[in-house]
Amino acid sequence: MSYRAGSNRARNTVLTPEVYDLFARSEAYHDAHLIKPDPVLDAALENAKKQGIEVEVAAAPSQAKFLHLVLLSMRAKRVLEVGTLWGYGAIWMARALPEDGEVVALELDPVSAKVTEENAAAAGVGKKLRVIVGPALTSMQAMEPDPSAPYDLVFIDADKRNDVNYFVQAKRLLRPGGVIVVDNVGRRGRLPDEDCDEPSVIGTRELLKYIKNDPEVEATTIHTVGEKGFDGILFAYVK
Ligand code: DHB
Ligand code: MG
């Protein structure tokens, strides 16, 4: 899917157009072999655009499929998604769950929440996707871990400044041996720049510092290149 290329190129001002094109073409080549055309998700995208959602910041297809495959490998049943936008990643994840599985998606914007519900219903996974509207941190703090139905995986993809707060809550709600995936931790390579005080960069630095000092977590960052430029996802295993 090339729908994001234009504006993502503009987001990645640090890359020359040639380097950006190299990343985007390489990813598109792989996707053309590994990810099937998906009219249902294309229609979901159109629905989101029509309703004014900023569609460009959805997970890339390759990353959404990665989450799907992680869930299949884990035989996961329950997923918590922090920030859902228009349901793109949530639909990919719901498709990996059994009929009695569930994605609970936390979303601040009521329009995003409505679009996500519409898209999930049209994709045939409406029964597996529940959206909770409101500030995600408040929603997470109000949740009690359910020992009979804990989350197998939490996907964090909301306001990056709060990543460490979301991560702490995710750990509380996750089953032992569960996984937390955090999107967009590459931040266009800005983390080591001491003079960079972008809130999202500060949020990601705080997350890494927290994990470094947490003996219950083993994690790694997979740096990514593609139509979204230079970024990364963090994969954390919680003992
Ligand atoms: C941004 C946020 C995202 O969640 C993403 O996947 C890509 C970009 C952003 O805030 O720019
Ligand atoms: Mg993201």
PDB file of C-alpha atoms and ligand atoms in Angstrom:
ATOM      1  CA  MET A   1       0.000   0.000   0.000  1.00  0.00           C
ATOM      2  CA  SER A   2       1.530   3.270  -1.058  1.00  0.00           C
ATOM      3  CA  TYR A   3      -1.038   5.596   0.428  1.00  0.00           C
ATOM      4  CA  ARG A   4       1.282   6.966   3.061  1.00  0.00           C
ATOM      5  CA  ALA A   5       4.346   7.630   0.988  1.00  0.00           C
ATOM      6  CA  GLY A   6       3.764  11.334   0.327  1.00  0.00           C
ATOM      7  CA  SER A   7       3.268  12.623   3.823  1.00  0.00           C
ATOM      8  CA  ASN A   8       5.634  10.175   5.450  1.00  0.00           C
ATOM      9  CA  ARG A   9       8.345  11.365   3.148  1.00  0.00           C
ATOM     10  CA  ALA A  10       7.705  14.870   4.418  1.00  0.00           C
ATOM     11  CA  ARG A  11       7.878  13.631   8.026  1.00  0.00           C
ATOM     12  CA  ASN A  12      11.322  12.168   7.432  1.00  0.00           C
ATOM     13  CA  THR A  13      13.127  15.404   6.683  1.00  0.00           C
ATOM     14  CA  VAL A  14      16.414  13.912   7.869  1.00  0.00           C
ATOM     15  CA  LEU A  15      16.501  11.497   4.911  1.00  0.00           C
ATOM     16  CA  THR A  16      17.446  12.574   1.411  1.00  0.00           C
ATOM     17  CA  PRO A  17      14.718  11.785  -1.151  1.00  0.00           C
ATOM     18  CA  GLU A  18      17.008   9.120  -2.621  1.00  0.00           C
ATOM     19  CA  VAL A  19      17.445   7.330   0.684  1.00  0.00           C
ATOM     20  CA  TYR A  20      13.743   7.621   1.467  1.00  0.00           C
ATOM     21  CA  ASP A  21      12.894   6.111  -1.923  1.00  0.00           C
ATOM     22  CA  LEU A  22      15.368   3.269  -1.357  1.00  0.00           C
ATOM     23  CA  PHE A  23      13.666   2.416   1.955  1.00  0.00           C
ATOM     24  CA  ALA A  24      10.145   2.701   0.528  1.00  0.00           C
ATOM     25  CA  ARG A  25      10.921   0.670  -2.615  1.00  0.00           C
ATOM     26  CA  SER A  26      12.600  -2.096  -0.637  1.00  0.00           C
ATOM     27  CA  GLU A  27       9.667  -2.395   1.727  1.00  0.00           C
ATOM     28  CA  ALA A  28       7.166  -2.322  -1.156  1.00  0.00           C
ATOM     29  CA  TYR A  29       9.103  -5.102  -2.897  1.00  0.00           C
ATOM     30  CA  HIS A  30       8.953  -7.342   0.152  1.00  0.00           C
ATOM     31  CA  ASP A  31       5.312  -6.498   0.855  1.00  0.00           C
ATOM     32  CA  ALA A  32       4.373  -7.374  -2.739  1.00  0.00           C
ATOM     33  CA  HIS A  33       5.548 -10.927  -2.070  1.00  0.00           C
ATOM     34  CA  LEU A  34       4.541 -11.372   1.540  1.00  0.00           C
ATOM     35  CA  ILE A  35       1.325  -9.392   2.078  1.00  0.00           C
ATOM     36  CA  LYS A  36      -1.759 -10.145   0.004  1.00  0.00           C
ATOM     37  CA  PRO A  37      -3.957  -7.419  -1.490  1.00  0.00           C
ATOM     38  CA  ASP A  38      -6.626  -6.616   1.064  1.00  0.00           C
ATOM     39  CA  PRO A  39      -9.777  -4.907  -0.289  1.00  0.00           C
ATOM     40  CA  VAL A  40     -11.338  -4.976   3.186  1.00  0.00           C
ATOM     41  CA  LEU A  41      -8.527  -2.923   4.669  1.00  0.00           C
ATOM     42  CA  ASP A  42      -8.465  -0.662   1.594  1.00  0.00           C
ATOM     43  CA  ALA A  43     -12.155   0.082   2.229  1.00  0.00           C
ATOM     44  CA  ALA A  44     -11.415   0.683   5.917  1.00  0.00           C
ATOM     45  CA  LEU A  45      -8.754   3.201   4.910  1.00  0.00           C
ATOM     46  CA  GLU A  46     -11.198   5.016   2.620  1.00  0.00           C
ATOM     47  CA  ASN A  47     -13.758   5.165   5.406  1.00  0.00           C
ATOM     48  CA  ALA A  48     -11.154   6.663   7.755  1.00  0.00           C
ATOM     49  CA  LYS A  49     -10.030   9.267   5.208  1.00  0.00           C
ATOM     50  CA  LYS A  50     -13.630  10.252   4.503  1.00  0.00           C
ATOM     51  CA  GLN A  51     -14.151  10.931   8.189  1.00  0.00           C
ATOM     52  CA  GLY A  52     -11.043  13.077   8.530  1.00  0.00           C
ATOM     53  CA  ILE A  53      -8.718  10.658  10.349  1.00  0.00           C
ATOM     54  CA  GLU A  54      -4.978  11.288   9.961  1.00  0.00           C
ATOM     55  CA  VAL A  55      -4.465   7.930   8.283  1.00  0.00           C
ATOM     56  CA  GLU A  56      -0.714   8.250   7.697  1.00  0.00           C
ATOM     57  CA  VAL A  57       0.312   7.362  11.234  1.00  0.00           C
ATOM     58  CA  ALA A  58      -1.260   3.901  11.209  1.00  0.00           C
ATOM     59  CA  ALA A  59       1.166   1.013  11.558  1.00  0.00           C
ATOM     60  CA  ALA A  60       2.841  -0.010   8.296  1.00  0.00           C
ATOM     61  CA  PRO A  61       1.446  -3.208   6.715  1.00  0.00           C
ATOM     62  CA  SER A  62       4.708  -5.045   7.417  1.00  0.00           C
ATOM     63  CA  GLN A  63       4.535  -4.151  11.088  1.00  0.00           C
ATOM     64  CA  ALA A  64       0.836  -4.962  11.413  1.00  0.00           C
ATOM     65  CA  LYS A  65       1.542  -8.354   9.871  1.00  0.00           C
ATOM     66  CA  PHE A  66       4.465  -8.830  12.259  1.00  0.00           C
ATOM     67  CA  LEU A  67       2.071  -8.340  15.183  1.00  0.00           C
ATOM     68  CA  HIS A  68      -0.374 -10.765  13.561  1.00  0.00           C
ATOM     69  CA  LEU A  69       2.364 -13.395  13.288  1.00  0.00           C
ATOM     70  CA  VAL A  70       3.564 -12.858  16.858  1.00  0.00           C
ATOM     71  CA  LEU A  71      -0.006 -13.426  18.080  1.00  0.00           C
ATOM     72  CA  LEU A  72      -0.383 -16.583  15.992  1.00  0.00           C
ATOM     73  CA  SER A  73       2.949 -17.891  17.318  1.00  0.00           C
ATOM     74  CA  MET A  74       1.879 -17.256  20.898  1.00  0.00           C
ATOM     75  CA  ARG A  75      -1.589 -18.735  20.334  1.00  0.00           C
ATOM     76  CA  ALA A  76      -2.776 -15.499  21.896  1.00  0.00           C
ATOM     77  CA  LYS A  77      -6.368 -14.915  22.934  1.00  0.00           C
ATOM     78  CA  ARG A  78      -6.414 -11.424  24.371  1.00  0.00           C
ATOM     79  CA  VAL A  79      -4.761  -8.224  23.219  1.00  0.00           C
ATOM     80  CA  LEU A  80      -4.772  -4.690  24.584  1.00  0.00           C
ATOM     81  CA  GLU A  81      -4.101  -1.938  22.059  1.00  0.00           C
ATOM     82  CA  VAL A  82      -3.188   1.532  23.296  1.00  0.00           C
ATOM     83  CA  GLY A  83      -4.231   3.959  20.536  1.00  0.00           C
ATOM     84  CA  THR A  84      -6.132   2.510  17.594  1.00  0.00           C
ATOM     85  CA  LEU A  85      -6.574   5.392  15.100  1.00  0.00           C
ATOM     86  CA  TRP A  86      -8.799   3.710  12.468  1.00  0.00           C
ATOM     87  CA  GLY A  87      -8.435   0.103  13.501  1.00  0.00           C
ATOM     88  CA  TYR A  88      -5.821  -0.942  10.970  1.00  0.00           C
ATOM     89  CA  GLY A  89      -3.507  -2.729  13.408  1.00  0.00           C
ATOM     90  CA  ALA A  90      -6.437  -3.856  15.540  1.00  0.00           C
ATOM     91  CA  ILE A  91      -8.071  -5.655  12.599  1.00  0.00           C
ATOM     92  CA  TRP A  92      -4.792  -7.379  11.705  1.00  0.00           C
ATOM     93  CA  MET A  93      -4.456  -8.471  15.336  1.00  0.00           C
ATOM     94  CA  ALA A  94      -8.103  -9.555  15.717  1.00  0.00           C
ATOM     95  CA  ARG A  95      -7.691 -11.781  12.658  1.00  0.00           C
ATOM     96  CA  ALA A  96      -4.961 -13.688  14.507  1.00  0.00           C
ATOM     97  CA  LEU A  97      -7.189 -14.513  17.483  1.00  0.00           C
ATOM     98  CA  PRO A  98      -9.579 -17.443  17.939  1.00  0.00           C
ATOM     99  CA  GLU A  99     -13.337 -16.826  17.760  1.00  0.00           C
ATOM    100  CA  ASP A 100     -13.504 -16.263  21.511  1.00  0.00           C
ATOM    101  CA  GLY A 101     -10.457 -13.970  21.512  1.00  0.00           C
ATOM    102  CA  GLU A 102     -10.634 -10.216  21.967  1.00  0.00           C
ATOM    103  CA  VAL A 103      -8.751  -7.043  21.128  1.00  0.00           C
ATOM    104  CA  VAL A 104      -9.557  -4.259  23.570  1.00  0.00           C
ATOM    105  CA  ALA A 105      -8.589  -0.970  21.922  1.00  0.00           C
ATOM    106  CA  LEU A 106      -8.151   2.238  23.907  1.00  0.00           C
ATOM    107  CA  GLU A 107      -8.764   5.431  21.949  1.00  0.00           C
ATOM    108  CA  LEU A 108      -8.955   9.091  22.954  1.00  0.00           C
ATOM    109  CA  ASP A 109     -10.759  10.394  19.874  1.00  0.00           C
ATOM    110  CA  PRO A 110     -14.466   9.447  19.636  1.00  0.00           C
ATOM    111  CA  VAL A 111     -14.438   9.762  15.830  1.00  0.00           C
ATOM    112  CA  SER A 112     -11.488   7.350  15.620  1.00  0.00           C
ATOM    113  CA  ALA A 113     -13.322   4.990  17.941  1.00  0.00           C
ATOM    114  CA  LYS A 114     -16.468   5.078  15.807  1.00  0.00           C
ATOM    115  CA  VAL A 115     -14.499   4.573  12.570  1.00  0.00           C
ATOM    116  CA  THR A 116     -12.635   1.660  14.164  1.00  0.00           C
ATOM    117  CA  GLU A 117     -15.895  -0.021  15.176  1.00  0.00           C
ATOM    118  CA  GLU A 118     -17.328   0.475  11.678  1.00  0.00           C
ATOM    119  CA  ASN A 119     -14.165  -0.895  10.079  1.00  0.00           C
ATOM    120  CA  ALA A 120     -13.997  -3.899  12.402  1.00  0.00           C
ATOM    121  CA  ALA A 121     -17.636  -4.766  11.672  1.00  0.00           C
ATOM    122  CA  ALA A 122     -17.070  -4.466   7.908  1.00  0.00           C
ATOM    123  CA  ALA A 123     -13.957  -6.649   8.240  1.00  0.00           C
ATOM    124  CA  GLY A 124     -15.980  -9.357  10.005  1.00  0.00           C
ATOM    125  CA  VAL A 125     -14.130  -9.028  13.320  1.00  0.00           C
ATOM    126  CA  GLY A 126     -16.636  -6.789  15.097  1.00  0.00           C
ATOM    127  CA  LYS A 127     -17.247  -9.416  17.781  1.00  0.00           C
ATOM    128  CA  LYS A 128     -13.526  -9.626  18.524  1.00  0.00           C
ATOM    129  CA  LEU A 129     -12.839  -5.902  18.859  1.00  0.00           C
ATOM    130  CA  ARG A 130     -14.026  -3.671  21.688  1.00  0.00           C
ATOM    131  CA  VAL A 131     -13.138   0.021  21.780  1.00  0.00           C
ATOM    132  CA  ILE A 132     -12.972   2.003  25.011  1.00  0.00           C
ATOM    133  CA  VAL A 133     -13.104   5.771  24.437  1.00  0.00           C
ATOM    134  CA  GLY A 134     -11.119   8.098  26.685  1.00  0.00           C
ATOM    135  CA  PRO A 135      -7.553   8.832  27.788  1.00  0.00           C
ATOM    136  CA  ALA A 136      -5.792   5.464  27.563  1.00  0.00           C
ATOM    137  CA  LEU A 137      -3.866   5.919  30.776  1.00  0.00           C
ATOM    138  CA  THR A 138      -7.054   6.549  32.759  1.00  0.00           C
ATOM    139  CA  SER A 139      -8.684   3.502  31.169  1.00  0.00           C
ATOM    140  CA  MET A 140      -5.672   1.313  31.986  1.00  0.00           C
ATOM    141  CA  GLN A 141      -5.451   2.544  35.572  1.00  0.00           C
ATOM    142  CA  ALA A 142      -9.116   1.634  36.046  1.00  0.00           C
ATOM    143  CA  MET A 143      -8.585  -1.938  34.821  1.00  0.00           C
ATOM    144  CA  GLU A 144      -8.098  -4.793  37.252  1.00  0.00           C
ATOM    145  CA  PRO A 145      -5.914  -7.649  36.042  1.00  0.00           C
ATOM    146  CA  ASP A 146      -8.181 -10.636  35.390  1.00  0.00           C
ATOM    147  CA  PRO A 147      -6.275 -13.834  36.254  1.00  0.00           C
ATOM    148  CA  SER A 148      -8.720 -15.912  34.200  1.00  0.00           C
ATOM    149  CA  ALA A 149      -8.367 -13.692  31.109  1.00  0.00           C
ATOM    150  CA  PRO A 150      -5.107 -11.731  31.226  1.00  0.00           C
ATOM    151  CA  TYR A 151      -3.666 -10.024  28.168  1.00  0.00           C
ATOM    152  CA  ASP A 152      -1.170 -12.025  26.121  1.00  0.00           C
ATOM    153  CA  LEU A 153       0.123  -8.951  24.328  1.00  0.00           C
ATOM    154  CA  VAL A 154      -0.127  -5.183  24.710  1.00  0.00           C
ATOM    155  CA  PHE A 155       0.594  -2.969  21.691  1.00  0.00           C
ATOM    156  CA  ILE A 156       1.472   0.608  22.624  1.00  0.00           C
ATOM    157  CA  ASP A 157       1.007   3.126  19.807  1.00  0.00           C
ATOM    158  CA  ALA A 158      -0.417   6.347  21.232  1.00  0.00           C
ATOM    159  CA  ASP A 159       1.128   9.634  22.466  1.00  0.00           C
ATOM    160  CA  LYS A 160       4.792   8.751  22.767  1.00  0.00           C
ATOM    161  CA  ARG A 161       5.393  11.073  25.745  1.00  0.00           C
ATOM    162  CA  ASN A 162       3.410   8.624  27.898  1.00  0.00           C
ATOM    163  CA  ASP A 163       5.129   5.440  26.718  1.00  0.00           C
ATOM    164  CA  VAL A 164       6.677   4.646  30.093  1.00  0.00           C
ATOM    165  CA  ASN A 165       3.344   5.136  31.874  1.00  0.00           C
ATOM    166  CA  TYR A 166       1.605   2.878  29.368  1.00  0.00           C
ATOM    167  CA  PHE A 167       4.379   0.322  29.725  1.00  0.00           C
ATOM    168  CA  VAL A 168       4.046   0.189  33.528  1.00  0.00           C
ATOM    169  CA  GLN A 169       0.283  -0.306  33.226  1.00  0.00           C
ATOM    170  CA  ALA A 170       0.734  -2.888  30.473  1.00  0.00           C
ATOM    171  CA  LYS A 171       2.997  -4.957  32.733  1.00  0.00           C
ATOM    172  CA  ARG A 172       0.334  -4.924  35.438  1.00  0.00           C
ATOM    173  CA  LEU A 173      -2.359  -6.222  33.076  1.00  0.00           C
ATOM    174  CA  LEU A 174      -0.241  -8.771  31.186  1.00  0.00           C
ATOM    175  CA  ARG A 175       0.051 -12.488  31.863  1.00  0.00           C
ATOM    176  CA  PRO A 176       3.436 -13.814  33.030  1.00  0.00           C
ATOM    177  CA  GLY A 177       5.412 -14.504  29.860  1.00  0.00           C
ATOM    178  CA  GLY A 178       3.391 -11.943  27.938  1.00  0.00           C
ATOM    179  CA  VAL A 179       4.691  -9.523  25.331  1.00  0.00           C
ATOM    180  CA  ILE A 180       4.624  -5.742  25.045  1.00  0.00           C
ATOM    181  CA  VAL A 181       5.319  -4.167  21.645  1.00  0.00           C
ATOM    182  CA  VAL A 182       5.943  -0.409  21.482  1.00  0.00           C
ATOM    183  CA  ASP A 183       5.666   1.328  18.118  1.00  0.00           C
ATOM    184  CA  ASN A 184       7.781   4.214  16.827  1.00  0.00           C
ATOM    185  CA  VAL A 185      10.755   3.993  19.176  1.00  0.00           C
ATOM    186  CA  GLY A 186      13.236   4.867  16.398  1.00  0.00           C
ATOM    187  CA  ARG A 187      12.056   8.472  16.298  1.00  0.00           C
ATOM    188  CA  ARG A 188      14.027   9.186  13.124  1.00  0.00           C
ATOM    189  CA  GLY A 189      17.284   8.504  14.968  1.00  0.00           C
ATOM    190  CA  ARG A 190      16.924  11.447  17.340  1.00  0.00           C
ATOM    191  CA  LEU A 191      17.339   9.704  20.704  1.00  0.00           C
ATOM    192  CA  PRO A 192      21.130  10.148  21.002  1.00  0.00           C
ATOM    193  CA  ASP A 193      20.904  13.874  20.087  1.00  0.00           C
ATOM    194  CA  GLU A 194      21.313  15.512  23.470  1.00  0.00           C
ATOM    195  CA  ASP A 195      19.859  18.784  22.263  1.00  0.00           C
ATOM    196  CA  CYS A 196      16.670  17.137  20.986  1.00  0.00           C
ATOM    197  CA  ASP A 197      13.868  17.837  23.440  1.00  0.00           C
ATOM    198  CA  GLU A 198      10.893  16.693  21.360  1.00  0.00           C
ATOM    199  CA  PRO A 199       8.336  15.291  23.837  1.00  0.00           C
ATOM    200  CA  SER A 200       8.100  12.022  21.902  1.00  0.00           C
ATOM    201  CA  VAL A 201      11.891  11.588  21.988  1.00  0.00           C
ATOM    202  CA  ILE A 202      11.940  12.293  25.723  1.00  0.00           C
ATOM    203  CA  GLY A 203       9.142   9.740  26.161  1.00  0.00           C
ATOM    204  CA  THR A 204      11.082   7.060  24.317  1.00  0.00           C
ATOM    205  CA  ARG A 205      14.301   7.805  26.247  1.00  0.00           C
ATOM    206  CA  GLU A 206      12.377   7.440  29.510  1.00  0.00           C
ATOM    207  CA  LEU A 207      10.979   4.110  28.359  1.00  0.00           C
ATOM    208  CA  LEU A 208      14.433   2.730  27.550  1.00  0.00           C
ATOM    209  CA  LYS A 209      15.812   3.920  30.883  1.00  0.00           C
ATOM    210  CA  TYR A 210      12.924   2.259  32.695  1.00  0.00           C
ATOM    211  CA  ILE A 211      13.427  -1.064  30.908  1.00  0.00           C
ATOM    212  CA  LYS A 212      17.178  -0.959  31.527  1.00  0.00           C
ATOM    213  CA  ASN A 213      16.490  -0.958  35.271  1.00  0.00           C
ATOM    214  CA  ASP A 214      13.640  -3.482  35.271  1.00  0.00           C
ATOM    215  CA  PRO A 215      14.849  -7.035  35.983  1.00  0.00           C
ATOM    216  CA  GLU A 216      11.460  -8.476  34.950  1.00  0.00           C
ATOM    217  CA  VAL A 217      11.758  -7.335  31.332  1.00  0.00           C
ATOM    218  CA  GLU A 218      13.919  -8.539  28.439  1.00  0.00           C
ATOM    219  CA  ALA A 219      13.591  -6.374  25.362  1.00  0.00           C
ATOM    220  CA  THR A 220      15.099  -5.487  22.025  1.00  0.00           C
ATOM    221  CA  THR A 221      14.496  -2.793  19.443  1.00  0.00           C
ATOM    222  CA  ILE A 222      14.044  -3.814  15.831  1.00  0.00           C
ATOM    223  CA  HIS A 223      14.936  -0.798  13.730  1.00  0.00           C
ATOM    224  CA  THR A 224      12.728  -0.466  10.686  1.00  0.00           C
ATOM    225  CA  VAL A 225      13.051   1.254   7.331  1.00  0.00           C
ATOM    226  CA  GLY A 226      10.364   1.629   4.711  1.00  0.00           C
ATOM    227  CA  GLU A 227       7.627   3.947   3.564  1.00  0.00           C
ATOM    228  CA  LYS A 228       7.615   5.467   7.053  1.00  0.00           C
ATOM    229  CA  GLY A 229      11.291   6.338   6.779  1.00  0.00           C
ATOM    230  CA  PHE A 230      13.557   5.373   9.671  1.00  0.00           C
ATOM    231  CA  ASP A 231      11.871   4.106  12.813  1.00  0.00           C
ATOM    232  CA  GLY A 232      11.780   1.090  15.126  1.00  0.00           C
ATOM    233  CA  ILE A 233       9.599  -1.161  17.224  1.00  0.00           C
ATOM    234  CA  LEU A 234      10.457  -2.411  20.672  1.00  0.00           C
ATOM    235  CA  PHE A 235       9.659  -6.007  21.559  1.00  0.00           C
ATOM    236  CA  ALA A 236       9.559  -6.764  25.292  1.00  0.00           C
ATOM    237  CA  TYR A 237       9.115 -10.114  27.021  1.00  0.00           C
ATOM    238  CA  VAL A 238       7.825  -9.804  30.575  1.00  0.00           C
ATOM    239  CA  LYS A 239       8.850 -12.650  32.873  1.00  0.00           C
TER     240      LYS A 239
HETATM  241  C1  DHB B   1       3.745   9.053  14.340  1.00  0.00           C
HETATM  242  C2  DHB B   1       3.008   8.277  15.214  1.00  0.00           C
HETATM  243  C3  DHB B   1       2.819   6.946  14.967  1.00  0.00           C
HETATM  244  O1  DHB B   1       2.125   6.140  15.807  1.00  0.00           O
HETATM  245  C4  DHB B   1       3.379   6.356  13.838  1.00  0.00           C
HETATM  246  O2  DHB B   1       3.209   5.027  13.665  1.00  0.00           O
HETATM  247  C5  DHB B   1       4.128   7.113  12.960  1.00  0.00           C
HETATM  248  C6  DHB B   1       4.304   8.465  13.217  1.00  0.00           C
HETATM  249  C7  DHB B   1       3.941  10.471  14.617  1.00  0.00           C
HETATM  250  O3  DHB B   1       3.490  10.937  15.645  1.00  0.00           O
HETATM  251  O4  DHB B   1       4.544  11.146  13.798  1.00  0.00           O
HETATM  252 MG    MG B   2       2.615   4.106  15.448  1.00  0.00          MG
END
